[in-house]
Amino acid sequence: MKKTPLHLLLSLLTLLIFSRCQDNTQIADEILKGHVRTMNEKDSAKLEECVAIRDSTIIFVGSFDEAKAKHFKEGHTKVIEYGDSALIMPAFIDAHAHVGLFAMTLPLADLSARPYGNVNDTLTLESVMKTYFNSKNLRENDLTTVVMGNNYDDSKLKGNLQPTRYLLDRISTTHPIYIMHVSGHMGVANTKLLSMMGITNQTPSDSIAGGVIAKEKGVVTGLLTENANVRAIEIGMGSATAGATTDAAKKIMLDSAVSRLLQAEKEWFKYGITTICEGRADASTVQLILGASKANKLTGDFIVLPDYDQNSNLGELAAYYPNYQNHFKIGAVKFTFDGSPQGKDAYLSQPYKKPPVGQDVTYKGQPIYRYADALRKIDSVTKNLKMPVHVHCNGDSAIDMVLSIFQTLKAKKDLDSLQTPCVIIHSQITRPEQIDVMKALAGPVMESFFPTHVYLWGDWYLSQVLGSPRADRIAPLGDAKKRGLHYTIHTDSPITPPDLLTAIHAAVNRRTLDSVLLGYDQHVSVYDALKAITTEAAYQWGEDSTKGKLLNGYRADIVVLSHDPVKVKPETLRYSVNVLSTYKSGKQVYAATTPTMSALTKK
């Protein structure tokens, strides 16, 4: 038998390998070329040259020459070059926000103050609401449709006074009106809506469990907090759908709600976020997002947290935890223990510097749950449903409650079988010794912080809410870093836009809106802040084997930034770094025609 020379065999073998490479799954659909931060490195200076994508998955990260040799095919692979200044990195992951609430409030009057809008005094608020009210063209006999506004902020209004029912009565005394506070934890009703709710001066302030009907010298002001606020919102939103009595009308309402949800999804993509959170969903919001999933409407991954008290079918919803079904999953069950510091209804251990309307100098806020009731409910979720809980806690007394509950459940080993951690949401006013308890609970419990408070409300904390030194410790990321805690950063949108780059700016710089340096010892590095919205957020949701890094086999969820946040001057982060492109599962879902400024415009 004639033998084939060895060099020919090697050549044939090389050709075979090359031809197989050209035909198999190693051929990339796209190669993104530029500076690549994988978020898999401890060294923040280490960058790669490109990312190769096939279908929805990353198949290569490394040098461009190697990618061309192994993964490029003429006529098939598209190479996209992002230039010398841009940065390619993992798409951002929403640790806590309210995409459903964002969608719901899109049609409402926008009452945002600086730096989002110009409603900085009550006269402007009245004017904006009156214009919006007139645009509704309500029928004279339509006396139940509630006209609503959103995002007023008394900390930015001239004189720092809460609006009253009398201000809203100047717009209408025959039609109900409700305006929601920027915190989402309170709002103001006009006299007509108060009457619809059965609220008079004789109604006890605590007649709605877990809420407060504010009074001044025995007179109802119109301000409603927590569950009283929730009741008013339910009436307001319910009034918008009350007229939909036929199947055709109901379909129109549903289609409109889905359209707003998809509009919100695009807004998240615009900010580089591809994993999207609804952090406190009532039953209708759960069904809205689940229905959109079943109808194949969703592109982003939606993580929904049903509110414990607003969903009676938690056992059924547990089937959607912890894995996605067509871009939808349940992430945890939500509990809310207190209100907001900027609204002065967080539950504190020491009194507010200046008490809110209707309260005296001893006022510390109050919890929404009694301790025993909260323990029983959370225990039922973790032990019986085998699901984690995310607990909204702003004030340090609310944090005391949740830490004690988690210590009890950890001792009972109720947290051992959970597939993802329980999370303390906001953790805004955390005392140093509470960080030590958080460290002892680390593993089954982690924290998520909202550092944008430093920028937006730091001045308000200093002058009205806490004073110094308590205000210096809001969002204590520095202590969390020093103690080696897992933690994430969130936006709580629509409380702010879903703008995680501004959250990073606040975490890194600790400057208030009026440029006051607030507790700089609680700052973190840019790289650590980026970890909090990528690798750590993936860990929070149990997705750290598929998201949060740019590695072979990981989901091709990618954001392209105009500049590397690590390399720009920290104080310019909000202005110099913008989202250029967002990719979800390898498909471009957002592209800026030109680099755009942050939604929080420079004042």
PDB file of C-alpha atoms in Angstrom, residues 336-555:
ATOM      1  CA  THR A 336     -42.382  46.758  52.803  1.00  0.00           C
ATOM      2  CA  PHE A 337     -41.476  47.576  56.416  1.00  0.00           C
ATOM      3  CA  ASP A 338     -41.468  51.383  56.352  1.00  0.00           C
ATOM      4  CA  GLY A 339     -41.640  54.477  54.190  1.00  0.00           C
ATOM      5  CA  SER A 340     -39.076  56.853  52.732  1.00  0.00           C
ATOM      6  CA  PRO A 341     -36.572  59.146  54.487  1.00  0.00           C
ATOM      7  CA  GLN A 342     -37.090  61.936  51.955  1.00  0.00           C
ATOM      8  CA  GLY A 343     -40.825  61.745  52.694  1.00  0.00           C
ATOM      9  CA  LYS A 344     -40.108  61.571  56.460  1.00  0.00           C
ATOM     10  CA  ASP A 345     -41.969  58.324  57.074  1.00  0.00           C
ATOM     11  CA  ALA A 346     -39.064  55.894  57.343  1.00  0.00           C
ATOM     12  CA  TYR A 347     -38.947  54.118  60.725  1.00  0.00           C
ATOM     13  CA  LEU A 348     -36.032  55.579  62.724  1.00  0.00           C
ATOM     14  CA  SER A 349     -34.517  54.906  66.125  1.00  0.00           C
ATOM     15  CA  GLN A 350     -34.052  58.660  66.768  1.00  0.00           C
ATOM     16  CA  PRO A 351     -36.480  61.497  65.939  1.00  0.00           C
ATOM     17  CA  TYR A 352     -36.452  63.384  62.664  1.00  0.00           C
ATOM     18  CA  LYS A 353     -34.537  66.646  62.731  1.00  0.00           C
ATOM     19  CA  LYS A 354     -37.709  68.472  61.701  1.00  0.00           C
ATOM     20  CA  PRO A 355     -40.930  66.449  61.997  1.00  0.00           C
ATOM     21  CA  PRO A 356     -43.371  66.175  59.097  1.00  0.00           C
ATOM     22  CA  VAL A 357     -46.773  67.851  59.014  1.00  0.00           C
ATOM     23  CA  GLY A 358     -49.049  66.788  61.873  1.00  0.00           C
ATOM     24  CA  GLN A 359     -46.245  65.276  63.999  1.00  0.00           C
ATOM     25  CA  ASP A 360     -44.349  66.525  67.053  1.00  0.00           C
ATOM     26  CA  VAL A 361     -40.606  66.634  67.790  1.00  0.00           C
ATOM     27  CA  THR A 362     -40.595  63.060  69.152  1.00  0.00           C
ATOM     28  CA  TYR A 363     -41.713  61.587  65.808  1.00  0.00           C
ATOM     29  CA  LYS A 364     -39.553  58.701  64.551  1.00  0.00           C
ATOM     30  CA  GLY A 365     -41.841  57.233  61.923  1.00  0.00           C
ATOM     31  CA  GLN A 366     -43.553  53.903  62.405  1.00  0.00           C
ATOM     32  CA  PRO A 367     -43.437  50.363  61.031  1.00  0.00           C
ATOM     33  CA  ILE A 368     -46.002  49.052  58.562  1.00  0.00           C
ATOM     34  CA  TYR A 369     -46.052  45.612  60.265  1.00  0.00           C
ATOM     35  CA  ARG A 370     -45.985  44.546  63.864  1.00  0.00           C
ATOM     36  CA  TYR A 371     -42.884  42.439  64.437  1.00  0.00           C
ATOM     37  CA  ALA A 372     -44.690  39.182  65.215  1.00  0.00           C
ATOM     38  CA  ASP A 373     -46.901  39.550  62.154  1.00  0.00           C
ATOM     39  CA  ALA A 374     -43.914  40.220  59.889  1.00  0.00           C
ATOM     40  CA  LEU A 375     -41.998  37.244  61.313  1.00  0.00           C
ATOM     41  CA  ARG A 376     -44.947  34.901  60.770  1.00  0.00           C
ATOM     42  CA  LYS A 377     -45.467  35.999  57.170  1.00  0.00           C
ATOM     43  CA  ILE A 378     -41.817  35.903  56.141  1.00  0.00           C
ATOM     44  CA  ASP A 379     -41.367  32.540  57.843  1.00  0.00           C
ATOM     45  CA  SER A 380     -44.292  31.158  55.824  1.00  0.00           C
ATOM     46  CA  VAL A 381     -42.658  32.259  52.556  1.00  0.00           C
ATOM     47  CA  THR A 382     -39.163  30.964  53.241  1.00  0.00           C
ATOM     48  CA  LYS A 383     -40.219  27.708  54.930  1.00  0.00           C
ATOM     49  CA  ASN A 384     -43.357  26.725  53.019  1.00  0.00           C
ATOM     50  CA  LEU A 385     -42.877  28.281  49.590  1.00  0.00           C
ATOM     51  CA  LYS A 386     -39.071  27.893  49.631  1.00  0.00           C
ATOM     52  CA  MET A 387     -38.725  31.397  48.229  1.00  0.00           C
ATOM     53  CA  PRO A 388     -36.585  34.326  49.379  1.00  0.00           C
ATOM     54  CA  VAL A 389     -38.002  37.656  50.477  1.00  0.00           C
ATOM     55  CA  HIS A 390     -36.891  41.166  49.590  1.00  0.00           C
ATOM     56  CA  VAL A 391     -37.702  43.578  52.387  1.00  0.00           C
ATOM     57  CA  HIS A 392     -37.929  47.342  51.922  1.00  0.00           C
ATOM     58  CA  CYS A 393     -36.199  48.929  54.917  1.00  0.00           C
ATOM     59  CA  ASN A 394     -35.048  52.550  54.903  1.00  0.00           C
ATOM     60  CA  GLY A 395     -34.882  53.534  58.567  1.00  0.00           C
ATOM     61  CA  ASP A 396     -32.546  51.893  61.076  1.00  0.00           C
ATOM     62  CA  SER A 397     -35.445  50.700  63.268  1.00  0.00           C
ATOM     63  CA  ALA A 398     -36.983  48.956  60.260  1.00  0.00           C
ATOM     64  CA  ILE A 399     -33.555  47.440  59.578  1.00  0.00           C
ATOM     65  CA  ASP A 400     -33.424  46.259  63.212  1.00  0.00           C
ATOM     66  CA  MET A 401     -36.698  44.429  62.623  1.00  0.00           C
ATOM     67  CA  VAL A 402     -35.596  42.632  59.487  1.00  0.00           C
ATOM     68  CA  LEU A 403     -32.179  41.708  60.865  1.00  0.00           C
ATOM     69  CA  SER A 404     -33.826  40.157  63.918  1.00  0.00           C
ATOM     70  CA  ILE A 405     -36.219  38.203  61.693  1.00  0.00           C
ATOM     71  CA  PHE A 406     -33.394  36.910  59.512  1.00  0.00           C
ATOM     72  CA  GLN A 407     -31.365  35.943  62.582  1.00  0.00           C
ATOM     73  CA  THR A 408     -34.341  33.940  63.854  1.00  0.00           C
ATOM     74  CA  LEU A 409     -34.897  32.214  60.512  1.00  0.00           C
ATOM     75  CA  LYS A 410     -31.206  31.478  60.066  1.00  0.00           C
ATOM     76  CA  ALA A 411     -31.086  29.851  63.496  1.00  0.00           C
ATOM     77  CA  LYS A 412     -34.060  27.694  62.478  1.00  0.00           C
ATOM     78  CA  LYS A 413     -32.233  26.847  59.199  1.00  0.00           C
ATOM     79  CA  ASP A 414     -35.228  28.149  57.220  1.00  0.00           C
ATOM     80  CA  LEU A 415     -32.885  30.050  54.898  1.00  0.00           C
ATOM     81  CA  ASP A 416     -30.604  27.119  54.102  1.00  0.00           C
ATOM     82  CA  SER A 417     -32.644  25.707  51.219  1.00  0.00           C
ATOM     83  CA  LEU A 418     -33.203  28.995  49.352  1.00  0.00           C
ATOM     84  CA  GLN A 419     -31.699  29.086  45.869  1.00  0.00           C
ATOM     85  CA  THR A 420     -31.134  32.852  45.887  1.00  0.00           C
ATOM     86  CA  PRO A 421     -30.465  35.228  48.792  1.00  0.00           C
ATOM     87  CA  CYS A 422     -32.957  37.286  50.710  1.00  0.00           C
ATOM     88  CA  VAL A 423     -32.277  41.001  50.196  1.00  0.00           C
ATOM     89  CA  ILE A 424     -32.631  44.073  52.399  1.00  0.00           C
ATOM     90  CA  ILE A 425     -33.737  46.743  49.935  1.00  0.00           C
ATOM     91  CA  HIS A 426     -32.439  50.340  50.332  1.00  0.00           C
ATOM     92  CA  SER A 427     -30.672  49.824  53.716  1.00  0.00           C
ATOM     93  CA  GLN A 428     -30.523  53.592  53.662  1.00  0.00           C
ATOM     94  CA  ILE A 429     -29.952  54.587  57.285  1.00  0.00           C
ATOM     95  CA  THR A 430     -27.772  51.759  58.582  1.00  0.00           C
ATOM     96  CA  ARG A 431     -25.896  52.072  61.871  1.00  0.00           C
ATOM     97  CA  PRO A 432     -22.309  50.718  62.089  1.00  0.00           C
ATOM     98  CA  GLU A 433     -23.249  47.816  64.372  1.00  0.00           C
ATOM     99  CA  GLN A 434     -25.974  46.778  61.934  1.00  0.00           C
ATOM    100  CA  ILE A 435     -23.278  46.258  59.281  1.00  0.00           C
ATOM    101  CA  ASP A 436     -21.711  43.708  61.648  1.00  0.00           C
ATOM    102  CA  VAL A 437     -25.009  41.814  61.875  1.00  0.00           C
ATOM    103  CA  MET A 438     -25.321  41.930  58.070  1.00  0.00           C
ATOM    104  CA  LYS A 439     -21.855  40.364  57.867  1.00  0.00           C
ATOM    105  CA  ALA A 440     -22.936  37.563  60.206  1.00  0.00           C
ATOM    106  CA  LEU A 441     -25.978  36.926  57.986  1.00  0.00           C
ATOM    107  CA  ALA A 442     -23.996  37.082  54.718  1.00  0.00           C
ATOM    108  CA  GLY A 443     -24.733  34.228  52.347  1.00  0.00           C
ATOM    109  CA  PRO A 444     -28.464  33.749  52.684  1.00  0.00           C
ATOM    110  CA  VAL A 445     -28.911  37.529  53.105  1.00  0.00           C
ATOM    111  CA  MET A 446     -27.454  40.477  51.158  1.00  0.00           C
ATOM    112  CA  GLU A 447     -28.106  44.194  50.773  1.00  0.00           C
ATOM    113  CA  SER A 448     -29.094  46.525  47.936  1.00  0.00           C
ATOM    114  CA  PHE A 449     -28.392  50.261  48.249  1.00  0.00           C
ATOM    115  CA  PHE A 450     -29.863  53.367  46.623  1.00  0.00           C
ATOM    116  CA  PRO A 451     -26.927  55.839  46.589  1.00  0.00           C
ATOM    117  CA  THR A 452     -28.642  58.315  44.253  1.00  0.00           C
ATOM    118  CA  HIS A 453     -30.232  59.633  47.467  1.00  0.00           C
ATOM    119  CA  VAL A 454     -26.874  61.246  48.244  1.00  0.00           C
ATOM    120  CA  TYR A 455     -27.079  63.314  45.073  1.00  0.00           C
ATOM    121  CA  LEU A 456     -30.810  64.063  44.952  1.00  0.00           C
ATOM    122  CA  TRP A 457     -31.752  64.420  48.620  1.00  0.00           C
ATOM    123  CA  GLY A 458     -28.483  64.740  50.520  1.00  0.00           C
ATOM    124  CA  ASP A 459     -29.088  68.454  51.186  1.00  0.00           C
ATOM    125  CA  TRP A 460     -32.621  67.668  52.409  1.00  0.00           C
ATOM    126  CA  TYR A 461     -31.257  64.951  54.723  1.00  0.00           C
ATOM    127  CA  LEU A 462     -28.842  67.442  56.241  1.00  0.00           C
ATOM    128  CA  SER A 463     -31.246  70.343  56.724  1.00  0.00           C
ATOM    129  CA  GLN A 464     -34.557  68.617  57.450  1.00  0.00           C
ATOM    130  CA  VAL A 465     -34.464  64.840  57.813  1.00  0.00           C
ATOM    131  CA  LEU A 466     -31.461  63.629  59.828  1.00  0.00           C
ATOM    132  CA  GLY A 467     -28.868  66.342  60.220  1.00  0.00           C
ATOM    133  CA  SER A 468     -25.185  65.582  60.624  1.00  0.00           C
ATOM    134  CA  PRO A 469     -23.649  63.108  61.433  1.00  0.00           C
ATOM    135  CA  ARG A 470     -26.571  60.757  60.724  1.00  0.00           C
ATOM    136  CA  ALA A 471     -26.955  62.047  57.170  1.00  0.00           C
ATOM    137  CA  ASP A 472     -23.300  61.242  56.444  1.00  0.00           C
ATOM    138  CA  ARG A 473     -24.098  57.528  56.617  1.00  0.00           C
ATOM    139  CA  ILE A 474     -26.917  57.274  54.089  1.00  0.00           C
ATOM    140  CA  ALA A 475     -26.196  54.437  51.645  1.00  0.00           C
ATOM    141  CA  PRO A 476     -23.094  53.247  53.563  1.00  0.00           C
ATOM    142  CA  LEU A 477     -21.362  51.453  50.706  1.00  0.00           C
ATOM    143  CA  GLY A 478     -17.916  52.112  52.152  1.00  0.00           C
ATOM    144  CA  ASP A 479     -18.693  50.095  55.280  1.00  0.00           C
ATOM    145  CA  ALA A 480     -20.314  47.345  53.207  1.00  0.00           C
ATOM    146  CA  LYS A 481     -17.164  47.110  51.078  1.00  0.00           C
ATOM    147  CA  LYS A 482     -14.851  47.054  54.099  1.00  0.00           C
ATOM    148  CA  ARG A 483     -16.839  44.219  55.682  1.00  0.00           C
ATOM    149  CA  GLY A 484     -16.786  42.194  52.467  1.00  0.00           C
ATOM    150  CA  LEU A 485     -20.549  42.171  51.965  1.00  0.00           C
ATOM    151  CA  HIS A 486     -22.270  41.177  48.751  1.00  0.00           C
ATOM    152  CA  TYR A 487     -24.261  44.265  47.762  1.00  0.00           C
ATOM    153  CA  THR A 488     -25.992  45.727  44.732  1.00  0.00           C
ATOM    154  CA  ILE A 489     -26.938  49.239  43.613  1.00  0.00           C
ATOM    155  CA  HIS A 490     -30.360  50.169  42.268  1.00  0.00           C
ATOM    156  CA  THR A 491     -32.406  53.114  40.958  1.00  0.00           C
ATOM    157  CA  ASP A 492     -35.879  52.371  42.396  1.00  0.00           C
ATOM    158  CA  SER A 493     -37.265  53.735  39.105  1.00  0.00           C
ATOM    159  CA  PRO A 494     -39.578  55.584  38.589  1.00  0.00           C
ATOM    160  CA  ILE A 495     -38.455  57.278  41.821  1.00  0.00           C
ATOM    161  CA  THR A 496     -35.507  58.211  39.601  1.00  0.00           C
ATOM    162  CA  PRO A 497     -35.059  57.286  35.947  1.00  0.00           C
ATOM    163  CA  PRO A 498     -33.565  53.782  35.465  1.00  0.00           C
ATOM    164  CA  ASP A 499     -30.167  55.463  35.247  1.00  0.00           C
ATOM    165  CA  LEU A 500     -27.560  53.292  36.946  1.00  0.00           C
ATOM    166  CA  LEU A 501     -24.696  55.465  35.705  1.00  0.00           C
ATOM    167  CA  THR A 502     -25.985  58.308  37.883  1.00  0.00           C
ATOM    168  CA  ALA A 503     -26.272  55.877  40.794  1.00  0.00           C
ATOM    169  CA  ILE A 504     -22.603  55.012  40.232  1.00  0.00           C
ATOM    170  CA  HIS A 505     -21.726  58.708  40.087  1.00  0.00           C
ATOM    171  CA  ALA A 506     -23.403  59.223  43.463  1.00  0.00           C
ATOM    172  CA  ALA A 507     -21.750  56.146  45.002  1.00  0.00           C
ATOM    173  CA  VAL A 508     -18.307  57.252  43.864  1.00  0.00           C
ATOM    174  CA  ASN A 509     -18.448  61.010  44.484  1.00  0.00           C
ATOM    175  CA  ARG A 510     -20.873  61.416  47.433  1.00  0.00           C
ATOM    176  CA  ARG A 511     -21.770  64.967  46.306  1.00  0.00           C
ATOM    177  CA  THR A 512     -25.232  66.434  46.858  1.00  0.00           C
ATOM    178  CA  LEU A 513     -27.258  68.402  44.317  1.00  0.00           C
ATOM    179  CA  ASP A 514     -25.830  71.571  45.915  1.00  0.00           C
ATOM    180  CA  SER A 515     -22.276  70.121  45.727  1.00  0.00           C
ATOM    181  CA  VAL A 516     -21.892  69.352  49.435  1.00  0.00           C
ATOM    182  CA  LEU A 517     -19.526  66.439  50.164  1.00  0.00           C
ATOM    183  CA  LEU A 518     -21.567  63.992  52.243  1.00  0.00           C
ATOM    184  CA  GLY A 519     -19.826  61.191  54.137  1.00  0.00           C
ATOM    185  CA  TYR A 520     -17.005  60.551  51.670  1.00  0.00           C
ATOM    186  CA  ASP A 521     -15.764  57.656  53.824  1.00  0.00           C
ATOM    187  CA  GLN A 522     -18.822  55.761  52.522  1.00  0.00           C
ATOM    188  CA  HIS A 523     -17.795  56.083  48.863  1.00  0.00           C
ATOM    189  CA  VAL A 524     -16.588  53.158  46.731  1.00  0.00           C
ATOM    190  CA  SER A 525     -14.408  52.925  43.635  1.00  0.00           C
ATOM    191  CA  VAL A 526     -15.874  53.088  40.146  1.00  0.00           C
ATOM    192  CA  TYR A 527     -14.943  49.457  39.534  1.00  0.00           C
ATOM    193  CA  ASP A 528     -16.660  48.292  42.725  1.00  0.00           C
ATOM    194  CA  ALA A 529     -19.767  50.265  41.749  1.00  0.00           C
ATOM    195  CA  LEU A 530     -19.735  48.597  38.305  1.00  0.00           C
ATOM    196  CA  LYS A 531     -19.549  45.197  40.009  1.00  0.00           C
ATOM    197  CA  ALA A 532     -22.656  46.106  42.009  1.00  0.00           C
ATOM    198  CA  ILE A 533     -24.725  46.460  38.810  1.00  0.00           C
ATOM    199  CA  THR A 534     -23.223  43.489  36.945  1.00  0.00           C
ATOM    200  CA  THR A 535     -21.593  40.577  38.780  1.00  0.00           C
ATOM    201  CA  GLU A 536     -23.190  41.243  42.164  1.00  0.00           C
ATOM    202  CA  ALA A 537     -26.625  41.853  40.664  1.00  0.00           C
ATOM    203  CA  ALA A 538     -26.312  38.576  38.736  1.00  0.00           C
ATOM    204  CA  TYR A 539     -25.452  36.876  42.029  1.00  0.00           C
ATOM    205  CA  GLN A 540     -28.487  38.431  43.715  1.00  0.00           C
ATOM    206  CA  TRP A 541     -30.811  36.901  41.117  1.00  0.00           C
ATOM    207  CA  GLY A 542     -29.014  33.528  40.948  1.00  0.00           C
ATOM    208  CA  GLU A 543     -27.806  34.215  37.397  1.00  0.00           C
ATOM    209  CA  ASP A 544     -24.067  34.586  37.999  1.00  0.00           C
ATOM    210  CA  SER A 545     -23.256  31.564  35.820  1.00  0.00           C
ATOM    211  CA  THR A 546     -24.849  33.195  32.757  1.00  0.00           C
ATOM    212  CA  LYS A 547     -24.878  36.976  33.274  1.00  0.00           C
ATOM    213  CA  GLY A 548     -22.843  39.810  34.728  1.00  0.00           C
ATOM    214  CA  LYS A 549     -19.592  38.927  32.914  1.00  0.00           C
ATOM    215  CA  LEU A 550     -18.384  38.655  29.339  1.00  0.00           C
ATOM    216  CA  LEU A 551     -17.143  35.061  29.173  1.00  0.00           C
ATOM    217  CA  ASN A 552     -17.460  32.125  26.787  1.00  0.00           C
ATOM    218  CA  GLY A 553     -20.872  30.520  27.182  1.00  0.00           C
ATOM    219  CA  TYR A 554     -22.415  33.527  28.914  1.00  0.00           C
ATOM    220  CA  ARG A 555     -25.505  35.303  27.649  1.00  0.00           C
TER     221      ARG A 555
END
